CSV table of C-alpha atoms in Angstrom, one decimal:
chain,number,residue,atom,x,y,z
A,1,MET,CA,-162.5,-83.7,160.3
A,2,ILE,CA,-161.7,-87.3,160.7
A,3,ASP,CA,-163.4,-90.0,162.7
A,4,CYS,CA,-162.0,-92.9,164.8
A,5,GLU,CA,-162.3,-95.4,162.0
A,6,SER,CA,-160.5,-93.2,159.5
A,7,PHE,CA,-157.9,-92.4,162.1
A,8,LYS,CA,-157.3,-96.1,162.6
A,9,THR,CA,-156.5,-96.5,158.9
A,10,VAL,CA,-153.9,-93.7,158.8
A,11,VAL,CA,-152.4,-94.0,162.3
A,12,HIS,CA,-149.4,-96.1,161.1
A,13,GLU,CA,-148.5,-93.5,158.5
A,14,ILE,CA,-148.7,-90.3,160.6
A,15,ASP,CA,-145.0,-90.4,161.4
A,16,ARG,CA,-144.0,-91.8,158.0
A,17,PRO,CA,-142.8,-88.9,155.9
A,18,GLY,CA,-144.5,-88.3,152.6
A,19,CYS,CA,-147.2,-90.9,153.0
A,20,LEU,CA,-150.1,-88.6,153.9
A,21,GLU,CA,-151.3,-85.4,152.5
A,22,ALA,CA,-150.9,-82.3,154.7
A,23,SER,CA,-154.6,-81.9,155.1
A,24,VAL,CA,-155.1,-85.5,156.2
A,25,LEU,CA,-152.2,-85.2,158.5
A,26,ASP,CA,-153.6,-82.1,160.1
A,27,ALA,CA,-157.0,-83.7,160.5
A,28,ALA,CA,-155.5,-86.8,162.1
A,29,TRP,CA,-153.5,-84.6,164.6
A,30,GLY,CA,-156.7,-82.7,165.4
A,31,HIS,CA,-158.6,-85.9,166.0
A,32,ALA,CA,-156.0,-87.4,168.2
A,33,GLN,CA,-156.1,-84.2,170.4
A,34,SER,CA,-159.8,-84.5,170.8
A,35,CYS,CA,-160.2,-88.3,171.1
A,36,ALA,CA,-158.4,-89.9,174.1
A,37,ARG,CA,-158.8,-93.4,172.6
A,38,CYS,CA,-157.2,-92.5,169.3
A,39,ALA,CA,-154.5,-90.6,171.3
A,40,ARG,CA,-153.7,-93.8,173.1
A,41,ARG,CA,-153.7,-95.7,169.8
A,42,LEU,CA,-151.3,-93.1,168.4
A,43,ALA,CA,-149.0,-93.5,171.4
A,44,ARG,CA,-148.9,-97.3,171.1
A,45,THR,CA,-148.2,-97.0,167.4
A,46,ARG,CA,-145.3,-94.6,168.1
A,47,LYS,CA,-144.0,-97.0,170.7
A,48,LEU,CA,-144.1,-99.8,168.2
A,49,THR,CA,-142.2,-97.6,165.7
A,50,ALA,CA,-139.6,-96.9,168.3
A,51,ALA,CA,-139.3,-100.5,169.2
A,52,LEU,CA,-138.8,-101.5,165.6
A,53,GLY,CA,-136.3,-98.7,165.3
A,54,ALA,CA,-134.4,-100.1,168.3
A,55,LEU,CA,-134.4,-103.5,166.7
A,56,ALA,CA,-133.1,-102.1,163.5
A,57,LYS,CA,-130.4,-100.2,165.4
A,58,ALA,CA,-129.4,-103.3,167.4
A,59,ASP,CA,-129.1,-105.3,164.2
A,60,GLU,CA,-126.9,-102.6,162.5
A,61,ARG,CA,-123.9,-104.4,163.7
A,62,GLU,CA,-124.9,-107.7,162.1
A,63,HIS,CA,-123.1,-108.7,159.0
A,64,ALA,CA,-122.1,-111.8,157.1
A,65,PRO,CA,-119.0,-113.5,158.5
A,66,MET,CA,-115.7,-112.7,156.8
A,67,ARG,CA,-115.4,-116.2,155.5
A,68,VAL,CA,-118.4,-115.6,153.2
A,69,GLU,CA,-116.5,-112.8,151.4
A,70,ALA,CA,-113.4,-115.0,151.1
A,71,GLN,CA,-115.5,-117.8,149.6
A,72,LEU,CA,-117.3,-115.6,147.3
A,73,LEU,CA,-114.1,-114.0,146.1
A,74,ASN,CA,-112.6,-117.4,145.3
A,75,THR,CA,-115.8,-118.2,143.4
A,76,PHE,CA,-115.6,-114.9,141.5
A,77,ARG,CA,-112.0,-115.6,140.5
A,78,VAL,CA,-112.8,-119.2,139.4
A,79,GLN,CA,-115.9,-118.0,137.5
A,80,ARG,CA,-113.9,-115.2,135.9
A,81,LYS,CA,-111.2,-117.5,134.5
A,82,PRO,CA,-113.6,-119.7,132.5
A,83,ALA,CA,-115.3,-116.5,131.2
A,84,ARG,CA,-112.0,-115.2,129.9
A,85,GLY,CA,-111.0,-118.7,128.8
A,86,PHE,CA,-114.3,-118.9,126.9
A,87,ARG,CA,-113.6,-115.7,125.2
A,88,GLN,CA,-110.1,-116.7,124.3
A,89,GLY,CA,-111.3,-120.1,123.3
A,90,LYS,CA,-114.0,-118.5,121.1
A,91,LEU,CA,-111.4,-116.3,119.4
A,92,ALA,CA,-109.1,-119.3,118.9
A,93,TRP,CA,-112.0,-121.3,117.5
A,94,TRP,CA,-112.7,-118.5,115.0
A,95,MET,CA,-109.1,-118.3,114.0
A,96,ALA,CA,-108.9,-122.1,113.6
A,97,ALA,CA,-112.1,-122.0,111.6
A,98,ALA,CA,-110.7,-119.3,109.4
A,99,ALA,CA,-107.4,-121.2,108.9
A,100,ALA,CA,-109.3,-124.4,108.1
A,101,GLY,CA,-111.4,-122.5,105.6
A,102,ALA,CA,-108.3,-121.0,104.0
A,103,LEU,CA,-106.7,-124.4,103.9
A,104,MET,CA,-109.7,-125.9,102.2
A,105,VAL,CA,-109.8,-123.2,99.6
A,106,GLY,CA,-106.1,-123.6,99.0
A,107,ALA,CA,-106.4,-127.4,98.8
A,108,GLY,CA,-109.3,-127.0,96.4
A,109,LEU,CA,-107.3,-124.7,94.1
A,110,ALA,CA,-104.3,-127.1,94.3
A,111,TRP,CA,-106.5,-130.1,93.5
A,112,ARG,CA,-108.1,-128.2,90.6
A,113,ARG,CA,-104.7,-127.3,89.2
A,114,ALA,CA,-103.4,-130.8,89.6
A,115,SER,CA,-106.5,-132.2,88.1
A,116,VAL,CA,-106.3,-130.0,85.0
A,117,SER,CA,-102.6,-130.7,84.7
A,118,ARG,CA,-103.2,-134.4,84.9
A,119,HIS,CA,-105.9,-134.1,82.4
A,120,ALA,CA,-103.7,-132.3,80.0
A,121,ARG,CA,-100.8,-134.6,80.5
A,122,GLY,CA,-102.9,-137.7,80.4
A,123,SER,CA,-104.6,-136.6,77.2
A,124,ALA,CA,-101.3,-135.9,75.7
A,125,SER,CA,-99.4,-139.0,76.7
A,126,THR,CA,-101.6,-141.9,77.9
A,127,VAL,CA,-104.4,-142.3,75.4
A,128,ALA,CA,-104.6,-139.5,72.9
A,129,ALA,CA,-106.4,-139.3,69.7
A,130,ILE,CA,-104.3,-138.1,66.8
A,131,PRO,CA,-106.1,-136.5,63.9
A,132,ARG,CA,-106.7,-138.6,60.9
A,133,GLY,CA,-104.3,-138.0,58.1
A,134,THR,CA,-101.5,-136.8,60.2
A,135,ALA,CA,-98.2,-138.5,59.1
A,136,LEU,CA,-95.2,-139.2,61.3
A,137,SER,CA,-92.9,-138.5,58.4
A,138,PRO,CA,-90.8,-135.8,60.1
A,139,PRO,CA,-88.2,-137.8,62.0
A,140,GLN,CA,-87.9,-135.1,64.7
A,141,THR,CA,-91.5,-135.1,65.5
A,142,THR,CA,-91.8,-134.0,69.0
A,143,LEU,CA,-94.5,-134.6,71.5
A,144,ALA,CA,-94.7,-130.9,71.9
A,145,SER,CA,-95.8,-130.5,68.3
A,146,ARG,CA,-98.1,-133.5,68.6
A,147,ALA,CA,-99.4,-132.3,71.9
A,148,GLY,CA,-100.5,-129.2,70.2
A,149,GLN,CA,-102.5,-131.3,67.8
A,150,VAL,CA,-103.8,-133.6,70.5
A,151,GLY,CA,-104.8,-130.7,72.6
A,152,HIS,CA,-106.6,-129.2,69.7
A,153,VAL,CA,-108.5,-132.4,69.1
A,154,HIS,CA,-109.6,-132.6,72.7
A,155,HIS,CA,-110.5,-129.0,72.9
A,156,ASN,CA,-112.8,-129.4,69.9
A,157,ARG,CA,-115.2,-131.5,71.9
A,158,PRO,CA,-115.0,-130.8,75.5
A,159,SER,CA,-117.9,-130.7,77.9
A,160,SER,CA,-118.7,-127.3,79.0
A,161,ARG,CA,-117.5,-128.1,82.5
A,162,THR,CA,-114.2,-129.4,81.2
A,163,ALA,CA,-113.8,-126.4,79.0
A,164,LYS,CA,-114.4,-124.1,82.0
A,165,ARG,CA,-111.9,-126.0,84.0
A,166,ALA,CA,-109.4,-126.2,81.3
A,167,ALA,CA,-109.8,-122.6,80.2
A,168,PRO,CA,-107.5,-121.0,82.8
A,169,THR,CA,-105.0,-123.7,82.5
A,170,PRO,CA,-101.6,-122.5,81.4
A,171,ALA,CA,-99.8,-124.1,78.5
A,172,PRO,CA,-98.9,-127.7,79.3
A,173,LYS,CA,-95.5,-127.1,80.9
A,174,PRO,CA,-94.6,-130.8,81.3
A,175,VAL,CA,-95.0,-131.4,77.6
A,176,ALA,CA,-92.2,-129.0,76.8
A,177,GLU,CA,-89.9,-130.7,79.2
A,178,LEU,CA,-90.6,-134.2,77.7
A,179,ALA,CA,-88.2,-135.9,75.3
A,180,GLU,CA,-89.0,-136.0,71.6
A,181,PHE,CA,-90.7,-138.9,69.9
A,182,LEU,CA,-88.4,-141.0,67.8
A,183,PRO,CA,-89.7,-143.1,64.9
A,184,LEU,CA,-89.4,-146.8,65.4
A,185,PRO,CA,-87.5,-149.0,63.0
A,186,PHE,CA,-89.6,-150.8,60.4
A,187,ALA,CA,-92.4,-148.3,60.8
A,188,ASP,CA,-93.8,-146.9,57.6
A,189,ASP,CA,-93.3,-143.2,58.1
A,190,ASP,CA,-95.1,-142.3,55.0
A,191,ALA,CA,-98.3,-144.1,55.9
A,192,PRO,CA,-100.9,-141.9,57.4
A,193,LEU,CA,-101.3,-142.1,61.1
A,194,GLY,CA,-105.1,-142.0,60.9
A,195,THR,CA,-106.5,-141.9,64.4
A,196,ALA,CA,-103.4,-142.8,66.2
A,197,GLU,CA,-103.1,-143.2,70.0
A,198,VAL,CA,-100.3,-142.6,72.4
A,199,VAL,CA,-100.0,-145.3,75.0
A,200,ARG,CA,-97.8,-145.3,78.0
A,201,ILE,CA,-96.1,-148.6,78.6
A,202,ARG,CA,-93.6,-150.0,81.1
A,203,LEU,CA,-91.3,-152.7,80.0
A,204,SER,CA,-87.8,-153.9,80.8
A,205,GLU,CA,-84.9,-152.6,78.9
A,206,SER,CA,-84.1,-156.0,77.6
A,207,ALA,CA,-87.6,-156.1,76.1
A,208,LEU,CA,-86.9,-153.2,73.8
A,209,GLY,CA,-85.9,-155.6,71.2
A,210,VAL,CA,-89.6,-156.4,70.7
A,211,LEU,CA,-90.0,-152.9,69.3
A,212,GLY,CA,-87.0,-153.5,67.0
A,213,LEU,CA,-84.6,-151.5,69.1
A,214,PRO,CA,-81.0,-152.5,69.7
A,215,VAL,CA,-80.5,-154.2,73.0
A,216,SER,CA,-77.1,-154.3,74.5
A,217,ASP,CA,-75.7,-157.4,76.3
A,218,GLU,CA,-75.8,-155.5,79.6
A,219,ALA,CA,-79.4,-154.6,79.3
A,220,SER,CA,-80.9,-154.5,82.7
A,221,ARG,CA,-84.2,-155.8,83.8
A,222,GLN,CA,-85.2,-152.5,85.3
A,223,PRO,CA,-88.5,-151.2,83.9
A,224,VAL,CA,-88.5,-148.5,81.4
A,225,THR,CA,-91.5,-146.1,81.0
A,226,ALA,CA,-92.1,-145.0,77.4
A,227,ASP,CA,-94.9,-143.4,75.4
A,228,VAL,CA,-95.6,-145.2,72.1
A,229,VAL,CA,-97.5,-143.8,69.2
A,230,ILE,CA,-99.7,-146.5,67.7
A,231,GLY,CA,-101.2,-145.9,64.3
A,232,GLU,CA,-104.7,-146.6,63.2
A,233,ASP,CA,-103.4,-149.8,61.7
A,234,GLY,CA,-102.1,-150.9,65.1
A,235,VAL,CA,-98.5,-150.5,64.2
A,236,ALA,CA,-96.2,-148.7,66.7
A,237,ARG,CA,-94.7,-145.7,64.9
A,238,ALA,CA,-92.7,-143.8,67.4
A,239,ILE,CA,-91.5,-144.0,71.0
A,240,ARG,CA,-90.5,-141.5,73.6
A,241,PHE,CA,-88.7,-142.6,76.8
A,242,VAL,CA,-90.2,-141.0,79.8
A,243,SER,CA,-88.1,-142.6,82.5
A,244,GLY,CA,-85.8,-145.5,83.2
A,245,PRO,CA,-82.2,-146.4,82.5
A,246,VAL,CA,-82.3,-146.2,78.7
A,247,PRO,CA,-78.8,-146.5,77.3
A,248,SER,CA,-77.8,-143.4,75.5
A,249,GLU,CA,-76.6,-145.5,72.5
A,250,VAL,CA,-80.1,-146.8,72.0
A,251,VAL,CA,-81.4,-143.2,71.7
A,252,GLN,CA,-78.5,-142.2,69.5
A,253,GLN,CA,-79.1,-145.2,67.2
A,254,LEU,CA,-82.8,-144.3,67.0
A,255,GLN,CA,-81.9,-140.8,66.1
A,256,THR,CA,-79.4,-141.9,63.5
A,257,MET,CA,-82.0,-144.2,61.9
A,258,ALA,CA,-84.5,-141.5,61.8
A,259,PHE,CA,-82.0,-139.1,60.2
A,260,GLU,CA,-81.1,-141.7,57.6
A,261,SER,CA,-84.8,-142.3,57.0
A,262,LYS,CA,-85.4,-138.6,56.5
A,263,GLY,CA,-82.5,-138.4,54.0
A,264,ALA,CA,-83.9,-141.4,52.1
A,265,ASN,CA,-87.3,-139.9,52.0
A,266,PRO,CA,-87.1,-136.2,51.8
B,1,MET,CA,-129.9,-98.0,154.1
B,2,MET,CA,-128.4,-97.1,150.7
B,3,ARG,CA,-128.4,-93.5,149.9
B,4,LEU,CA,-129.8,-92.5,146.5
B,5,GLU,CA,-126.6,-90.9,145.4
B,6,ASP,CA,-124.8,-94.2,145.8
B,7,GLN,CA,-127.1,-95.9,143.3
B,8,ALA,CA,-125.4,-94.4,140.3
B,9,SER,CA,-122.1,-95.9,141.3
B,10,ASP,CA,-123.9,-99.3,141.7
B,11,ALA,CA,-124.5,-99.3,138.0
B,12,ASP,CA,-120.8,-98.6,137.4
B,13,LEU,CA,-119.7,-101.2,139.9
B,14,SER,CA,-122.0,-103.8,138.4
B,15,ARG,CA,-120.7,-103.0,134.9
B,16,ASP,CA,-117.1,-103.3,136.0
B,17,MET,CA,-117.9,-106.5,137.9
B,18,ILE,CA,-119.4,-108.1,134.8
B,19,ALA,CA,-116.2,-107.1,133.0
B,20,GLY,CA,-114.3,-109.2,135.6
B,21,ASP,CA,-113.2,-106.4,137.9
B,22,GLU,CA,-112.6,-108.1,141.2
B,23,GLN,CA,-112.5,-104.8,143.1
B,24,ALA,CA,-115.9,-103.9,141.8
B,25,PHE,CA,-117.3,-107.1,143.1
B,26,VAL,CA,-115.7,-106.5,146.5
B,27,GLY,CA,-117.1,-103.0,146.5
B,28,ILE,CA,-120.6,-104.3,145.8
B,29,TYR,CA,-120.3,-107.0,148.4
B,30,ARG,CA,-119.0,-104.8,151.1
B,31,ARG,CA,-121.7,-102.2,150.4
B,32,LEU,CA,-124.6,-104.5,150.3
B,33,GLN,CA,-123.8,-107.6,152.3
B,34,GLY,CA,-124.8,-106.0,155.7
B,35,PRO,CA,-128.3,-105.0,154.7
B,36,LEU,CA,-128.9,-108.3,152.9
B,37,TYR,CA,-127.6,-110.3,155.8
B,38,ARG,CA,-129.8,-108.4,158.2
B,39,PHE,CA,-132.8,-108.9,155.9
B,40,ALA,CA,-132.2,-112.6,155.8
B,41,LEU,CA,-131.6,-112.7,159.5
B,42,GLN,CA,-134.7,-110.8,160.3
B,43,MET,CA,-136.8,-112.9,157.9
B,44,THR,CA,-135.5,-116.3,159.1
B,45,GLY,CA,-134.3,-115.7,162.6
B,46,SER,CA,-131.3,-117.9,161.9
B,47,ALA,CA,-127.7,-116.6,161.6
B,48,SER,CA,-126.6,-119.7,159.7
B,49,LEU,CA,-129.5,-119.5,157.3
B,50,ALA,CA,-128.8,-115.8,156.8
B,51,GLU,CA,-125.2,-116.5,156.0
B,52,GLU,CA,-126.2,-119.2,153.5
B,53,ILE,CA,-128.7,-116.9,151.9
B,54,VAL,CA,-126.3,-114.0,151.5
B,55,GLN,CA,-123.7,-116.4,150.0
B,56,GLU,CA,-126.3,-117.8,147.6
B,57,ALA,CA,-127.5,-114.4,146.6
B,58,PHE,CA,-124.0,-113.2,145.7
B,59,MET,CA,-123.3,-116.5,144.0
B,60,THR,CA,-126.3,-115.8,141.9
B,61,LEU,CA,-125.0,-112.3,141.2
B,62,ILE,CA,-121.6,-113.8,140.1
B,63,ARG,CA,-123.2,-116.3,137.8
B,64,GLN,CA,-125.9,-114.1,136.4
B,65,ALA,CA,-124.6,-110.6,136.7
B,66,ALA,CA,-125.4,-110.0,133.1
B,67,SER,CA,-129.1,-110.4,133.9
B,68,PHE,CA,-129.1,-107.3,136.0
B,69,ASP,CA,-130.6,-104.4,134.1
B,70,ALA,CA,-130.0,-101.0,135.7
B,71,LYS,CA,-132.9,-99.6,133.8
B,72,ARG,CA,-135.3,-101.9,135.6
B,73,GLY,CA,-134.2,-101.0,139.1
B,74,THR,CA,-131.3,-100.6,141.4
B,75,LEU,CA,-128.7,-103.2,142.1
B,76,GLN,CA,-129.8,-103.1,145.7
B,77,ALA,CA,-133.4,-103.9,144.8
B,78,TYR,CA,-132.1,-106.6,142.5
B,79,LEU,CA,-130.1,-108.3,145.2
B,80,TYR,CA,-132.9,-107.9,147.8
B,81,GLY,CA,-135.1,-109.7,145.4
B,82,ILE,CA,-132.6,-112.5,145.0
B,83,CYS,CA,-132.3,-112.7,148.7
B,84,ARG,CA,-136.0,-112.8,149.2
B,85,ASN,CA,-136.3,-115.7,146.7
B,86,HIS,CA,-133.7,-117.6,148.7
B,87,VAL,CA,-135.4,-116.8,151.9
B,88,LEU,CA,-138.7,-118.1,150.6
B,89,ARG,CA,-136.9,-121.3,149.5
B,90,CYS,CA,-135.3,-121.7,152.9
B,91,VAL,CA,-138.5,-120.9,154.8
B,92,ALA,CA,-140.4,-123.5,152.7
B,93,GLN,CA,-137.7,-126.1,153.5
B,94,GLU,CA,-137.4,-125.3,157.2
B,95,SER,CA,-140.0,-126.1,159.8
B,96,PRO,CA,-142.2,-123.1,160.4
B,97,TYR,CA,-141.2,-120.8,163.2
B,98,VAL,CA,-142.9,-121.7,166.5
B,99,GLY,CA,-145.0,-118.8,167.7
B,100,MET,CA,-143.7,-116.8,170.6
B,101,PRO,CA,-145.3,-117.1,174.0
B,102,GLU,CA,-147.6,-114.2,174.8
B,103,ALA,CA,-145.9,-113.5,178.1
B,104,SER,CA,-142.4,-113.9,179.2
B,105,SER,CA,-141.5,-116.3,182.0
B,106,GLU,CA,-140.2,-113.3,184.0
B,107,GLY,CA,-143.6,-111.8,184.0
B,108,GLY,CA,-142.8,-108.9,181.7
B,109,ASN,CA,-145.8,-107.3,180.2
B,110,GLY,CA,-144.6,-107.0,176.6
B,111,PHE,CA,-146.0,-103.8,175.2
B,112,SER,CA,-145.4,-101.8,178.4
B,113,GLU,CA,-141.7,-102.4,177.8
B,114,LEU,CA,-141.8,-100.5,174.5
B,115,VAL,CA,-140.2,-97.3,175.7
B,116,ASP,CA,-137.8,-94.8,174.3
B,117,PRO,CA,-135.1,-96.5,172.1
B,118,SER,CA,-132.3,-94.8,174.0
B,119,ASP,CA,-133.6,-96.4,177.2
B,120,LEU,CA,-134.0,-99.7,175.5
B,121,LEU,CA,-130.4,-100.0,174.6
B,122,ALA,CA,-129.3,-98.9,178.0
B,123,SER,CA,-130.3,-101.9,180.0
B,124,PHE,CA,-130.6,-105.6,180.0
B,125,ALA,CA,-134.4,-105.2,180.0
B,126,ALA,CA,-134.1,-103.2,176.9
B,127,VAL,CA,-132.1,-105.9,175.2
B,128,GLU,CA,-134.7,-108.4,176.2
B,129,SER,CA,-137.4,-106.1,174.8
B,130,ILE,CA,-135.6,-106.0,171.5
B,131,GLU,CA,-135.5,-109.8,171.4
B,132,ARG,CA,-139.2,-109.9,172.2
B,133,VAL,CA,-139.9,-107.5,169.3
B,134,ARG,CA,-137.7,-109.7,167.1
B,135,ARG,CA,-139.6,-112.8,168.0
B,136,ALA,CA,-142.9,-110.9,167.4
B,137,VAL,CA,-141.7,-110.0,163.9
B,138,LEU,CA,-140.7,-113.6,163.2
B,139,THR,CA,-144.1,-114.9,164.2
B,140,LEU,CA,-145.8,-112.7,161.6
B,141,PRO,CA,-147.0,-114.4,158.4
B,142,ARG,CA,-144.3,-114.2,155.8
B,143,SER,CA,-146.1,-111.7,153.6
B,144,TYR,CA,-146.6,-109.3,156.5
B,145,ARG,CA,-143.1,-110.0,157.9
B,146,GLU,CA,-141.3,-109.0,154.8
B,147,VAL,CA,-143.1,-105.6,154.6
B,148,VAL,CA,-142.3,-104.8,158.2
B,149,VAL,CA,-138.6,-105.8,157.7
B,150,LEU,CA,-138.3,-103.8,154.5
B,151,CYS,CA,-140.3,-100.7,155.5
B,152,ASP,CA,-139.7,-100.5,159.2
B,153,LEU,CA,-136.4,-102.2,159.9
B,154,HIS,CA,-134.7,-101.3,156.5
B,155,GLU,CA,-136.5,-97.9,156.2
B,156,MET,CA,-137.4,-98.5,152.6
B,157,ALA,CA,-140.0,-96.3,150.9
B,158,TYR,CA,-143.1,-98.0,149.7
B,159,GLU,CA,-141.9,-97.8,146.1
B,160,GLN,CA,-138.6,-99.6,146.9
B,161,ALA,CA,-140.4,-102.3,148.9
B,162,ALA,CA,-142.9,-102.8,146.1
B,163,SER,CA,-139.9,-103.1,143.7
B,164,VAL,CA,-138.3,-105.8,145.8
B,165,LEU,CA,-141.5,-107.7,146.4
B,166,GLY,CA,-142.8,-107.3,142.9
B,167,CYS,CA,-146.2,-106.1,144.0
B,168,PRO,CA,-148.2,-102.8,143.8
B,169,ILE,CA,-147.5,-100.0,146.3
B,170,GLY,CA,-151.1,-100.2,147.6
B,171,THR,CA,-150.4,-103.9,148.5
B,172,VAL,CA,-147.4,-102.8,150.5
B,173,ARG,CA,-149.4,-100.2,152.3
B,174,SER,CA,-152.2,-102.5,153.2
B,175,ARG,CA,-149.9,-105.3,154.2
B,176,LEU,CA,-147.8,-103.0,156.4
B,177,HIS,CA,-150.9,-101.6,158.1
B,178,ARG,CA,-152.1,-105.1,158.9
B,179,ALA,CA,-148.7,-106.3,160.0
B,180,ARG,CA,-148.3,-103.5,162.4
B,181,GLU,CA,-151.7,-104.1,163.8
B,182,LEU,CA,-150.7,-107.7,164.3
B,183,LEU,CA,-147.5,-106.7,166.0
B,184,LEU,CA,-149.5,-104.4,168.4
B,185,ALA,CA,-151.7,-107.3,169.2
B,186,LYS,CA,-148.8,-109.6,169.9
B,187,LEU,CA,-147.0,-107.0,172.1
B,188,ARG,CA,-150.1,-105.9,173.9
B,189,PRO,CA,-149.6,-106.2,177.7
B,190,ARG,CA,-151.4,-109.1,179.3
B,191,ALA,CA,-153.8,-108.8,182.2
B,192,PRO,CA,-152.7,-110.3,185.6
B,193,GLY,CA,-154.7,-113.5,185.0
B,194,GLY,CA,-152.8,-114.3,181.8
B,195,MET,CA,-155.6,-112.7,179.8
B,196,ASN,CA,-154.7,-110.5,177.0
B,197,VAL,CA,-155.3,-106.8,177.8
B,198,SER,CA,-157.4,-106.2,174.8
B,199,VAL,CA,-159.5,-109.2,175.7
B,200,ALA,CA,-159.8,-107.8,179.2
B,201,GLU,CA,-160.7,-104.4,177.9
B,202,ARG,CA,-163.4,-105.9,175.7
B,203,ALA,CA,-164.8,-107.8,178.6
B,204,GLU,CA,-164.6,-104.7,180.7
B,205,GLY,CA,-166.4,-102.7,178.0
B,206,ALA,CA,-169.1,-105.3,177.7
B,207,GLU,CA,-169.6,-105.3,181.5
B,208,SER,CA,-170.0,-101.5,181.5
B,209,GLN,CA,-172.5,-101.6,178.7
B,210,ARG,CA,-174.7,-103.8,180.8
């Protein structure tokens, strides 16, 4: 059984399916049949439910105006574009980053090769130590052969980092392409070189006479780049022309003099 | 009211919408805009506010679609929740709704007009009754109003309403009970002297006890 107070607490759920247990529902029905006041309460509650249902039914036709859909659709399209653009932009960013990384690695490798190459060339031509006791007696002494010695000298005392860097360096290609060293006139070929140095100089063609070389009357003032071997005694021993308009007759004369010197001092 | 079998496709639609499918968005909108608009209308009593709230709710969905988790609830409940937040914001900004007069100027007796729904819709008086009920709902305190709108007007189960409101089922039940009692009191027929029937009944009862 159920009393009026209990009926009051469940009256709004009597017609709501699944809210009350069957036993409670039966008791509530029984009480409403026996209590006129609770029966009126149940009737009023049902009228309220019906009225709310009528309101819900009347509002069924209500919906947002069509312009809302159009505005939202425009917004959706605008929002979607940046989303795709962001994804594409992200992909492009990653591609750019990868390309930049590859470029940096490539540039690093190129710089490293150039650095090692410069190092090898510089050590061979600019300021190089030539082993003590090495004579410049052979007139056809080439920088290639000297370079081998010079390189050997340098490789005897490298820093570990230099050694690591220089280790993978291929044979100094530019050296093989360079011209041969020619002994200078008046140089004492039999005297030991001692710790000689190779110095790169730039001078005008007309200034070759300082070195005892023949200078033609039409010598130009254009600079000539040459590598000069300077012995321990400070005397220039040999020269190699690196660039510049050196007349071929100068070179020929130097070679002839060297040949004659070789013949005189076998 | 959304049928349960439609909810599975809600998850598909929301997934497609997140992927940028325009048709999926349109599908979601057309399916849910009506109930959401009605919810906003019944909560605020203003068509312009309801329109604004629906627009804001779907704008939120567009911007934050990824935040919807189908494991945590239905898309419908998710959107109702968004709508409710916008409603609360609007209600806080707007001036509070002025309470309805207890009796109509035409001398209608309120609760006595609550008759069969088919009769209500058949006449002008019925339409007027519906408007009276609407106004009565709108004068309820907000926490009671929303349970009446969700459970009675939108026929949500207690669990669904609790999911939308973010409160326990027991709270929904107790609030609904109290809200309906308030509605009954608001719609109770008035005595000829302008006195509320319930007050008249109480006075009558006290007289008889003497």
